[in-house]
Amino acid sequence: MATFLYKLGRLAFRRRHFVALIWVALLTLAGVGAASAPPAGNSSFSIPGTEAQKAFDLLEQRFPGASADGATARVVFKAPSGEKMTDAGHKATVEKTVDELSDGSEVASVADPYTGNAVSKDGTIAYASVKYDVSGMELEESTKDALEDAAQQARDAGLTVEVGGDALQAVPETGATEVIGIAVAAVVLVITFGSLVAAGLPLLTALIGVGIGVSSITALASALELGSTTSILAMMIGLAVGIDYALFIVSRYRAELAEGREREEAAGRAVGTAGSAVVFAGLTVVIALVGLAVVNIPMLTKMGIAAAGTVAIAVLIALTMIPALLGYAGRRVKPAGAKGRRLGRSRKSEPDPDAPKPDQPAGRPKANLGTRWASFVVRRPLAVLLLGVIGLGAAAVPATSLELGLPDDGSQPTSTTQRRAYDLLSEGFGPGFNGPLMVVVDAKGSDAPKDAFDDVAGEIKGLDGVVAVTPPAPNKGGDTATITVIPDSKPSSVQTEDLVHAIRDAGGDIEAKTGAETLVTGSTAMNIDVSEKLNDALVPYLVLVVGLAFLLLIVVFRSILVPLKAALGFLLSVMAALGAVVAVFQWGWLSGLMGVEETGPVMSMMPIFMVGVVFGLAMDYEVFLVTRMREAYVHGEKPNQAVVTGFKHGARVVTAAAVIMMAVFAGFIGSSESMVKMIGFGLAIAVFFDAFVVRMAIVPAVLALLGKKAWWLPKWLDRALPNVDVEGEGLRTGDERGSGPDEDRELVRA
């Protein structure tokens, strides 16, 4: 592989005009496609194989034209203190509001509170239910404006009016912190390279890659039913890995220049060595993201595939466009160690990159921070290992109280009208009113459908935790009916989950007696089924993704213990990251600093999504850092010396890459979408734990303890595995093969 990538890098360097033209053309094509594509509708949220989804599909068949996926709104009215909604003046105001809402072209129906039994027992709160023909993301702005105007007119008449439901659903915004994250990445790159030109290359290529990826997602959003969150997550991951991959290749290019090589040769070797690590690191990320398909939740699958596509683009750009841009930059990209005049350093200190390299002064060169840290770790590996494991274990403790759920209006900030409507409904009708359960009774196989409907309703009334049960509402054919059940607990509570299971258990007994099948659906039941499905899929997903990546890393490192150590280190970092997420978003620690206005259960898909993404990113740093160690070991260094050499060449760049990735992910904490905010924080803290605790401390400590055993591989397996030559052995000249590096030998002595 190294030889192929070496040739690719040299070709891209020589044919830079052609390479740049191809990528600009792809960016333009994707941009035109995004601009001309129809607006994306609301992504369909389905969970195949669950009872809630089966009931939803049955409703669409037996109740045609009911717009089951249409947007809904609840306009909630509250009378002033000491007054009631049944007063003549307030009643007239509500009826006028209902009439105005009924005039909308996209309105399917509006339920009057006074005819639909939607007034609280104390008479202080009432609500009008509005049903639309299209989903919330497809509603015209004029329809949303009409809803808000009608609510405002009722407010002007002296009532407290709030609007809940998904009719006011808006595209999530990321906020200014995303730009701040990119700015931090730019500063880190300038500090790392000491050159504005070299720092600009990773940013430029990452933005081009993300532009192509996100524009392609936008162009296909309507046809593939991709939600707005899909493009945001693709942007988040694409920016992070795009900058990092380019950073590693540019850093290796500067190191090759410092060895005195010509620029084209340096570009080829940089792509052949660092590029090999980029390919395998990118493959682990793609495997982890595409592997989300095993969960069998279409929305999660689409998110994973879209993000994986953006990562693949980032890899291709790093391998081709980076060497092309290095060709354009010429002497403006300095060898490693050369200082730039723009940063206030003398140009006289810059060596001529095309001149023969001067002899090094006698004596051992001054060790950099990475070398000194690695030397410390290999001298005291057990202490560093124990400290790292205990620290991550302590951070993971909150994960033991993890509660899962999906966000609803109750998780919105208290400043939103959706949250205030949610609170008013809880006040007037009880906490369970915001999460009603819909029971669908399929009596097609029953001899007495009406009796079966009544039996189901009566059985449910006798269950604990039920506040109200509406009379069965049959369809025109009389073979299917819906029953609405109001629990006495809030939607995200354990009591509501127990009630759903109790209804389903009771339905089994009724089916045995009457032949009628009872199904429970609705948003609350959907959330419960999603959580259970994700929990059931977590172990198979881990086995599949970690197993495939483990095999891939065996090929890369030609070792059994190094990939095993990488997987165990990942589990430590992801558990610590989940603990931090629970502490902030569930317990409320530092919630004000993170902009979390309302604590509650962690989103159901957060653990499995974090496992997938963090595993891929963790393997990035494993590949980049340990490949350098493997390279030194293969070229003749002793195991501990190879660890130090790997840190000497890779620690600074891996540190910069981790800080950049953390900054990019943290930039999405300012998103208005709670899911994006939580994922941004979770990934940022996971990168911190994995890069600085696992890869920078635990990994060298374990390798120092293992010694030569770390690189052990059975001979039969060594013969069976393909030789991908990640270390670039095929690129070394005869003189290079005959001489092994001897720097830093003294630093690793015990």
XYZ file of C-alpha atoms in Angstrom, residues 404-423 426 434 490-492 527 585-586 595-604 671-678:
46
model
C -32.491 6.585 28.516
C -35.324 8.324 26.705
C -36.147 10.474 23.684
C -36.624 14.238 23.945
C -40.092 15.779 23.903
C -41.437 19.249 24.657
C -40.704 18.626 28.345
C -36.959 18.729 27.577
C -37.194 22.091 25.797
C -35.841 25.222 27.495
C -38.376 26.959 29.753
C -38.117 30.025 27.529
C -39.908 28.263 24.647
C -43.644 28.291 24.107
C -43.576 24.506 23.540
C -42.189 23.920 27.038
C -44.638 26.349 28.661
C -47.542 24.624 26.869
C -46.239 21.282 28.140
C -46.164 22.597 31.721
C -49.413 18.945 33.085
C -48.414 14.982 27.590
C -44.973 11.656 32.918
C -43.962 10.168 29.542
C -40.305 9.510 30.392
C -39.780 6.022 22.642
C -27.249 16.294 31.049
C -28.939 14.030 33.613
C -26.224 25.791 28.096
C -28.375 22.882 29.334
C -31.560 24.498 30.623
C -33.394 21.279 31.415
C -31.915 18.016 32.673
C -33.511 14.659 31.996
C -32.856 11.208 30.559
C -30.000 10.768 28.098
C -31.241 10.240 24.549
C -31.766 6.573 23.732
C -26.782 23.990 18.820
C -30.474 24.572 19.467
C -31.070 20.841 18.896
C -30.660 18.921 22.163
C -29.444 15.815 20.346
C -26.675 17.718 18.535
C -25.710 19.528 21.753
C -25.410 16.269 23.675
